[in-house]
Amino acid sequence: MKSFLKLIYNISSWIFLGIVLLLAVFTIASNTSLLGGYKSFMVLSGSMEPAILIGDIIITHRQDQYIKNDTVTFYGEENRVVTHRIVSASQEKNQTKFITKGDANRSEDDASIFQEAIIGKVIFIIPKLGYLVNFSRSILGLIILVFIPSLVLIINQILKMLSNVKL
């Protein structure tokens, strides 16, 4: 029974460590540049449902060119980060102008965008991880996901050291 509990403890420790590392990567990398120009963003609105849902994490990468039906993340009005699908492209003054639309929206976006405003094309979606990342940024999330597992690991190491001490 003791070896079974030790196995459960070890598995739980590795799972918690994996979760903490994963959350740390996405918390640090959200809305910032990752290696090789990849960027991650947490989806906060339902404008791209059902393709991209609230709470998903999207990974984008800058492309040399974008075409109709690409889902892109760009700087919209007031420098707000938006992820929508390109519905058309046209040339204007030696630049490509894109019209975008959220899949769940009834109409196209009011403002068109130029390639310089595009952060990157959505190349990967991690469903619902954004909820966990967001939770990890709260005090309760920090306590549950970092402090308590760390405390358990520290107590375990102290108990191991005390059991090895000969009086």
PDB file of C-alpha atoms in Angstrom:
ATOM      1  CA  MET A   1       0.000   0.000   0.000  1.00  0.00           C
ATOM      2  CA  LYS A   2       2.865   2.360   0.842  1.00  0.00           C
ATOM      3  CA  SER A   3       4.490   1.858  -2.585  1.00  0.00           C
ATOM      4  CA  PHE A   4       1.134   2.479  -4.297  1.00  0.00           C
ATOM      5  CA  LEU A   5       0.707   5.794  -2.442  1.00  0.00           C
ATOM      6  CA  LYS A   6       4.282   6.729  -3.335  1.00  0.00           C
ATOM      7  CA  LEU A   7       3.543   5.989  -7.005  1.00  0.00           C
ATOM      8  CA  ILE A   8       0.392   8.141  -6.883  1.00  0.00           C
ATOM      9  CA  TYR A   9       2.355  10.933  -5.201  1.00  0.00           C
ATOM     10  CA  ASN A  10       5.128  10.780  -7.828  1.00  0.00           C
ATOM     11  CA  ILE A  11       2.662  10.788 -10.725  1.00  0.00           C
ATOM     12  CA  SER A  12       0.754  13.694  -9.174  1.00  0.00           C
ATOM     13  CA  SER A  13       3.989  15.618  -8.644  1.00  0.00           C
ATOM     14  CA  TRP A  14       4.983  15.219 -12.299  1.00  0.00           C
ATOM     15  CA  ILE A  15       1.504  16.213 -13.482  1.00  0.00           C
ATOM     16  CA  PHE A  16       1.541  19.340 -11.311  1.00  0.00           C
ATOM     17  CA  LEU A  17       5.041  20.194 -12.507  1.00  0.00           C
ATOM     18  CA  GLY A  18       3.935  19.772 -16.124  1.00  0.00           C
ATOM     19  CA  ILE A  19       0.875  21.954 -15.592  1.00  0.00           C
ATOM     20  CA  VAL A  20       2.902  24.663 -13.863  1.00  0.00           C
ATOM     21  CA  LEU A  21       5.513  24.662 -16.644  1.00  0.00           C
ATOM     22  CA  LEU A  22       2.856  24.726 -19.364  1.00  0.00           C
ATOM     23  CA  LEU A  23       1.026  27.571 -17.664  1.00  0.00           C
ATOM     24  CA  ALA A  24       4.254  29.479 -17.159  1.00  0.00           C
ATOM     25  CA  VAL A  25       5.106  29.192 -20.853  1.00  0.00           C
ATOM     26  CA  PHE A  26       1.679  30.385 -21.999  1.00  0.00           C
ATOM     27  CA  THR A  27       1.428  33.087 -19.335  1.00  0.00           C
ATOM     28  CA  ILE A  28       4.801  34.517 -20.295  1.00  0.00           C
ATOM     29  CA  ALA A  29       4.254  33.998 -24.022  1.00  0.00           C
ATOM     30  CA  SER A  30       0.688  35.282 -24.248  1.00  0.00           C
ATOM     31  CA  ASN A  31       0.626  38.382 -26.405  1.00  0.00           C
ATOM     32  CA  THR A  32       4.411  38.328 -26.781  1.00  0.00           C
ATOM     33  CA  SER A  33       6.762  36.905 -29.370  1.00  0.00           C
ATOM     34  CA  LEU A  34       7.826  33.303 -28.974  1.00  0.00           C
ATOM     35  CA  LEU A  35      10.824  31.650 -30.591  1.00  0.00           C
ATOM     36  CA  GLY A  36      10.971  32.046 -34.344  1.00  0.00           C
ATOM     37  CA  GLY A  37       8.325  34.763 -34.559  1.00  0.00           C
ATOM     38  CA  TYR A  38       5.482  32.659 -33.173  1.00  0.00           C
ATOM     39  CA  LYS A  39       3.053  34.496 -30.917  1.00  0.00           C
ATOM     40  CA  SER A  40       0.305  33.204 -28.678  1.00  0.00           C
ATOM     41  CA  PHE A  41      -2.960  34.907 -27.807  1.00  0.00           C
ATOM     42  CA  MET A  42      -5.888  34.068 -25.555  1.00  0.00           C
ATOM     43  CA  VAL A  43      -9.271  34.323 -27.287  1.00  0.00           C
ATOM     44  CA  LEU A  44     -11.585  36.660 -25.386  1.00  0.00           C
ATOM     45  CA  SER A  45     -14.586  36.964 -27.718  1.00  0.00           C
ATOM     46  CA  GLY A  46     -16.835  34.649 -29.694  1.00  0.00           C
ATOM     47  CA  SER A  47     -16.502  36.414 -33.049  1.00  0.00           C
ATOM     48  CA  MET A  48     -14.761  33.399 -34.640  1.00  0.00           C
ATOM     49  CA  GLU A  49     -17.037  30.662 -33.300  1.00  0.00           C
ATOM     50  CA  PRO A  50     -17.329  27.773 -34.002  1.00  0.00           C
ATOM     51  CA  ALA A  51     -13.789  27.608 -35.479  1.00  0.00           C
ATOM     52  CA  ILE A  52     -12.137  29.371 -32.532  1.00  0.00           C
ATOM     53  CA  LEU A  53     -13.891  29.516 -29.165  1.00  0.00           C
ATOM     54  CA  ILE A  54     -13.629  31.791 -26.146  1.00  0.00           C
ATOM     55  CA  GLY A  55     -10.896  30.444 -23.861  1.00  0.00           C
ATOM     56  CA  ASP A  56      -8.822  28.919 -26.668  1.00  0.00           C
ATOM     57  CA  ILE A  57      -5.158  29.786 -27.088  1.00  0.00           C
ATOM     58  CA  ILE A  58      -4.129  30.547 -30.674  1.00  0.00           C
ATOM     59  CA  ILE A  59      -0.600  30.396 -32.023  1.00  0.00           C
ATOM     60  CA  THR A  60       0.175  32.733 -34.924  1.00  0.00           C
ATOM     61  CA  HIS A  61       3.118  33.116 -37.253  1.00  0.00           C
ATOM     62  CA  ARG A  62       3.946  35.938 -39.653  1.00  0.00           C
ATOM     63  CA  GLN A  63       3.666  35.004 -43.339  1.00  0.00           C
ATOM     64  CA  ASP A  64       5.092  36.608 -46.480  1.00  0.00           C
ATOM     65  CA  GLN A  65       1.625  36.799 -47.952  1.00  0.00           C
ATOM     66  CA  TYR A  66      -1.958  36.195 -46.910  1.00  0.00           C
ATOM     67  CA  ILE A  67      -4.869  34.968 -48.992  1.00  0.00           C
ATOM     68  CA  LYS A  68      -8.631  34.765 -48.833  1.00  0.00           C
ATOM     69  CA  ASN A  69      -9.883  32.434 -46.055  1.00  0.00           C
ATOM     70  CA  ASP A  70      -6.714  32.760 -43.953  1.00  0.00           C
ATOM     71  CA  THR A  71      -7.517  33.390 -40.298  1.00  0.00           C
ATOM     72  CA  VAL A  72      -5.243  36.215 -39.194  1.00  0.00           C
ATOM     73  CA  THR A  73      -4.514  38.127 -36.019  1.00  0.00           C
ATOM     74  CA  PHE A  74      -4.036  41.845 -36.561  1.00  0.00           C
ATOM     75  CA  TYR A  75      -4.054  45.257 -34.930  1.00  0.00           C
ATOM     76  CA  GLY A  76      -7.508  46.715 -35.413  1.00  0.00           C
ATOM     77  CA  GLU A  77      -9.028  50.011 -34.386  1.00  0.00           C
ATOM     78  CA  GLU A  78      -7.410  51.595 -31.320  1.00  0.00           C
ATOM     79  CA  ASN A  79      -4.548  49.058 -31.617  1.00  0.00           C
ATOM     80  CA  ARG A  80      -6.843  46.289 -30.346  1.00  0.00           C
ATOM     81  CA  VAL A  81      -5.685  42.771 -31.229  1.00  0.00           C
ATOM     82  CA  VAL A  82      -8.320  41.008 -33.367  1.00  0.00           C
ATOM     83  CA  THR A  83      -8.474  37.565 -34.964  1.00  0.00           C
ATOM     84  CA  HIS A  84     -10.751  37.298 -38.014  1.00  0.00           C
ATOM     85  CA  ARG A  85     -10.876  35.613 -41.397  1.00  0.00           C
ATOM     86  CA  ILE A  86      -9.811  37.359 -44.613  1.00  0.00           C
ATOM     87  CA  VAL A  87     -12.861  37.505 -46.901  1.00  0.00           C
ATOM     88  CA  SER A  88     -11.269  39.488 -49.732  1.00  0.00           C
ATOM     89  CA  ALA A  89      -8.046  41.137 -50.822  1.00  0.00           C
ATOM     90  CA  SER A  90      -7.372  43.939 -53.301  1.00  0.00           C
ATOM     91  CA  GLN A  91      -4.485  46.126 -54.405  1.00  0.00           C
ATOM     92  CA  GLU A  92      -4.420  49.779 -53.355  1.00  0.00           C
ATOM     93  CA  LYS A  93      -1.404  52.057 -53.907  1.00  0.00           C
ATOM     94  CA  ASN A  94       1.022  49.114 -54.325  1.00  0.00           C
ATOM     95  CA  GLN A  95      -0.238  47.563 -51.082  1.00  0.00           C
ATOM     96  CA  THR A  96      -2.605  44.693 -50.471  1.00  0.00           C
ATOM     97  CA  LYS A  97      -5.749  45.716 -48.622  1.00  0.00           C
ATOM     98  CA  PHE A  98      -7.680  43.025 -46.748  1.00  0.00           C
ATOM     99  CA  ILE A  99     -11.315  42.904 -45.733  1.00  0.00           C
ATOM    100  CA  THR A 100     -11.892  40.696 -42.682  1.00  0.00           C
ATOM    101  CA  LYS A 101     -14.876  39.228 -40.895  1.00  0.00           C
ATOM    102  CA  GLY A 102     -15.445  37.160 -37.797  1.00  0.00           C
ATOM    103  CA  ASP A 103     -17.080  33.814 -38.641  1.00  0.00           C
ATOM    104  CA  ALA A 104     -19.866  34.487 -36.125  1.00  0.00           C
ATOM    105  CA  ASN A 105     -20.393  38.101 -37.233  1.00  0.00           C
ATOM    106  CA  ARG A 106     -23.146  39.023 -39.685  1.00  0.00           C
ATOM    107  CA  SER A 107     -21.137  41.670 -41.506  1.00  0.00           C
ATOM    108  CA  GLU A 108     -17.573  42.395 -42.532  1.00  0.00           C
ATOM    109  CA  ASP A 109     -15.348  44.523 -40.305  1.00  0.00           C
ATOM    110  CA  ASP A 110     -15.817  48.266 -40.812  1.00  0.00           C
ATOM    111  CA  ALA A 111     -12.143  49.010 -41.395  1.00  0.00           C
ATOM    112  CA  SER A 112      -9.941  47.260 -43.907  1.00  0.00           C
ATOM    113  CA  ILE A 113      -6.369  46.404 -42.974  1.00  0.00           C
ATOM    114  CA  PHE A 114      -3.023  46.397 -44.709  1.00  0.00           C
ATOM    115  CA  GLN A 115      -0.376  43.699 -44.398  1.00  0.00           C
ATOM    116  CA  GLU A 116       1.666  45.773 -41.907  1.00  0.00           C
ATOM    117  CA  ALA A 117      -1.193  45.523 -39.407  1.00  0.00           C
ATOM    118  CA  ILE A 118      -1.231  41.712 -39.542  1.00  0.00           C
ATOM    119  CA  ILE A 119       0.600  40.031 -36.668  1.00  0.00           C
ATOM    120  CA  GLY A 120       0.337  36.577 -38.198  1.00  0.00           C
ATOM    121  CA  LYS A 121      -1.759  33.740 -39.525  1.00  0.00           C
ATOM    122  CA  VAL A 122      -3.392  31.388 -37.023  1.00  0.00           C
ATOM    123  CA  ILE A 123      -1.515  28.120 -37.411  1.00  0.00           C
ATOM    124  CA  PHE A 124      -2.554  26.251 -34.260  1.00  0.00           C
ATOM    125  CA  ILE A 125      -5.402  26.318 -31.748  1.00  0.00           C
ATOM    126  CA  ILE A 126      -5.191  24.890 -28.229  1.00  0.00           C
ATOM    127  CA  PRO A 127      -8.782  24.450 -27.014  1.00  0.00           C
ATOM    128  CA  LYS A 128      -9.793  25.888 -23.621  1.00  0.00           C
ATOM    129  CA  LEU A 129      -6.243  26.260 -22.256  1.00  0.00           C
ATOM    130  CA  GLY A 130      -6.844  29.997 -21.963  1.00  0.00           C
ATOM    131  CA  TYR A 131      -9.209  29.421 -19.045  1.00  0.00           C
ATOM    132  CA  LEU A 132      -6.455  27.644 -17.123  1.00  0.00           C
ATOM    133  CA  VAL A 133      -3.883  30.316 -18.057  1.00  0.00           C
ATOM    134  CA  ASN A 134      -6.279  33.047 -16.951  1.00  0.00           C
ATOM    135  CA  PHE A 135      -7.020  31.185 -13.697  1.00  0.00           C
ATOM    136  CA  SER A 136      -3.288  30.805 -13.032  1.00  0.00           C
ATOM    137  CA  ARG A 137      -2.936  34.606 -13.131  1.00  0.00           C
ATOM    138  CA  SER A 138      -5.361  35.012 -10.212  1.00  0.00           C
ATOM    139  CA  ILE A 139      -4.373  34.804  -6.547  1.00  0.00           C
ATOM    140  CA  LEU A 140      -6.484  31.662  -6.046  1.00  0.00           C
ATOM    141  CA  GLY A 141      -4.973  30.083  -9.157  1.00  0.00           C
ATOM    142  CA  LEU A 142      -1.477  30.903  -7.972  1.00  0.00           C
ATOM    143  CA  ILE A 143      -2.208  29.311  -4.603  1.00  0.00           C
ATOM    144  CA  ILE A 144      -3.814  26.160  -6.037  1.00  0.00           C
ATOM    145  CA  LEU A 145      -1.495  25.601  -9.001  1.00  0.00           C
ATOM    146  CA  VAL A 146       1.837  26.779  -7.600  1.00  0.00           C
ATOM    147  CA  PHE A 147       1.900  27.337  -3.841  1.00  0.00           C
ATOM    148  CA  ILE A 148       0.156  24.151  -2.631  1.00  0.00           C
ATOM    149  CA  PRO A 149       2.050  21.741  -4.963  1.00  0.00           C
ATOM    150  CA  SER A 150       5.325  23.492  -4.073  1.00  0.00           C
ATOM    151  CA  LEU A 151       4.541  23.207  -0.370  1.00  0.00           C
ATOM    152  CA  VAL A 152       3.763  19.494  -0.726  1.00  0.00           C
ATOM    153  CA  LEU A 153       7.061  18.898  -2.565  1.00  0.00           C
ATOM    154  CA  ILE A 154       9.031  20.854   0.063  1.00  0.00           C
ATOM    155  CA  ILE A 155       7.389  18.988   2.949  1.00  0.00           C
ATOM    156  CA  ASN A 156       8.088  15.687   1.190  1.00  0.00           C
ATOM    157  CA  GLN A 157      11.784  16.585   0.805  1.00  0.00           C
ATOM    158  CA  ILE A 158      12.014  17.650   4.468  1.00  0.00           C
ATOM    159  CA  LEU A 159      10.437  14.358   5.582  1.00  0.00           C
ATOM    160  CA  LYS A 160      12.886  12.417   3.393  1.00  0.00           C
ATOM    161  CA  MET A 161      15.844  14.300   4.893  1.00  0.00           C
ATOM    162  CA  LEU A 162      14.559  13.755   8.458  1.00  0.00           C
ATOM    163  CA  SER A 163      14.074  10.032   7.857  1.00  0.00           C
ATOM    164  CA  ASN A 164      17.702   9.757   6.678  1.00  0.00           C
ATOM    165  CA  VAL A 165      19.085  11.543   9.745  1.00  0.00           C
ATOM    166  CA  LYS A 166      20.356   9.070  12.333  1.00  0.00           C
ATOM    167  CA  LEU A 167      20.030  10.126  15.960  1.00  0.00           C
TER     168      LEU A 167
END
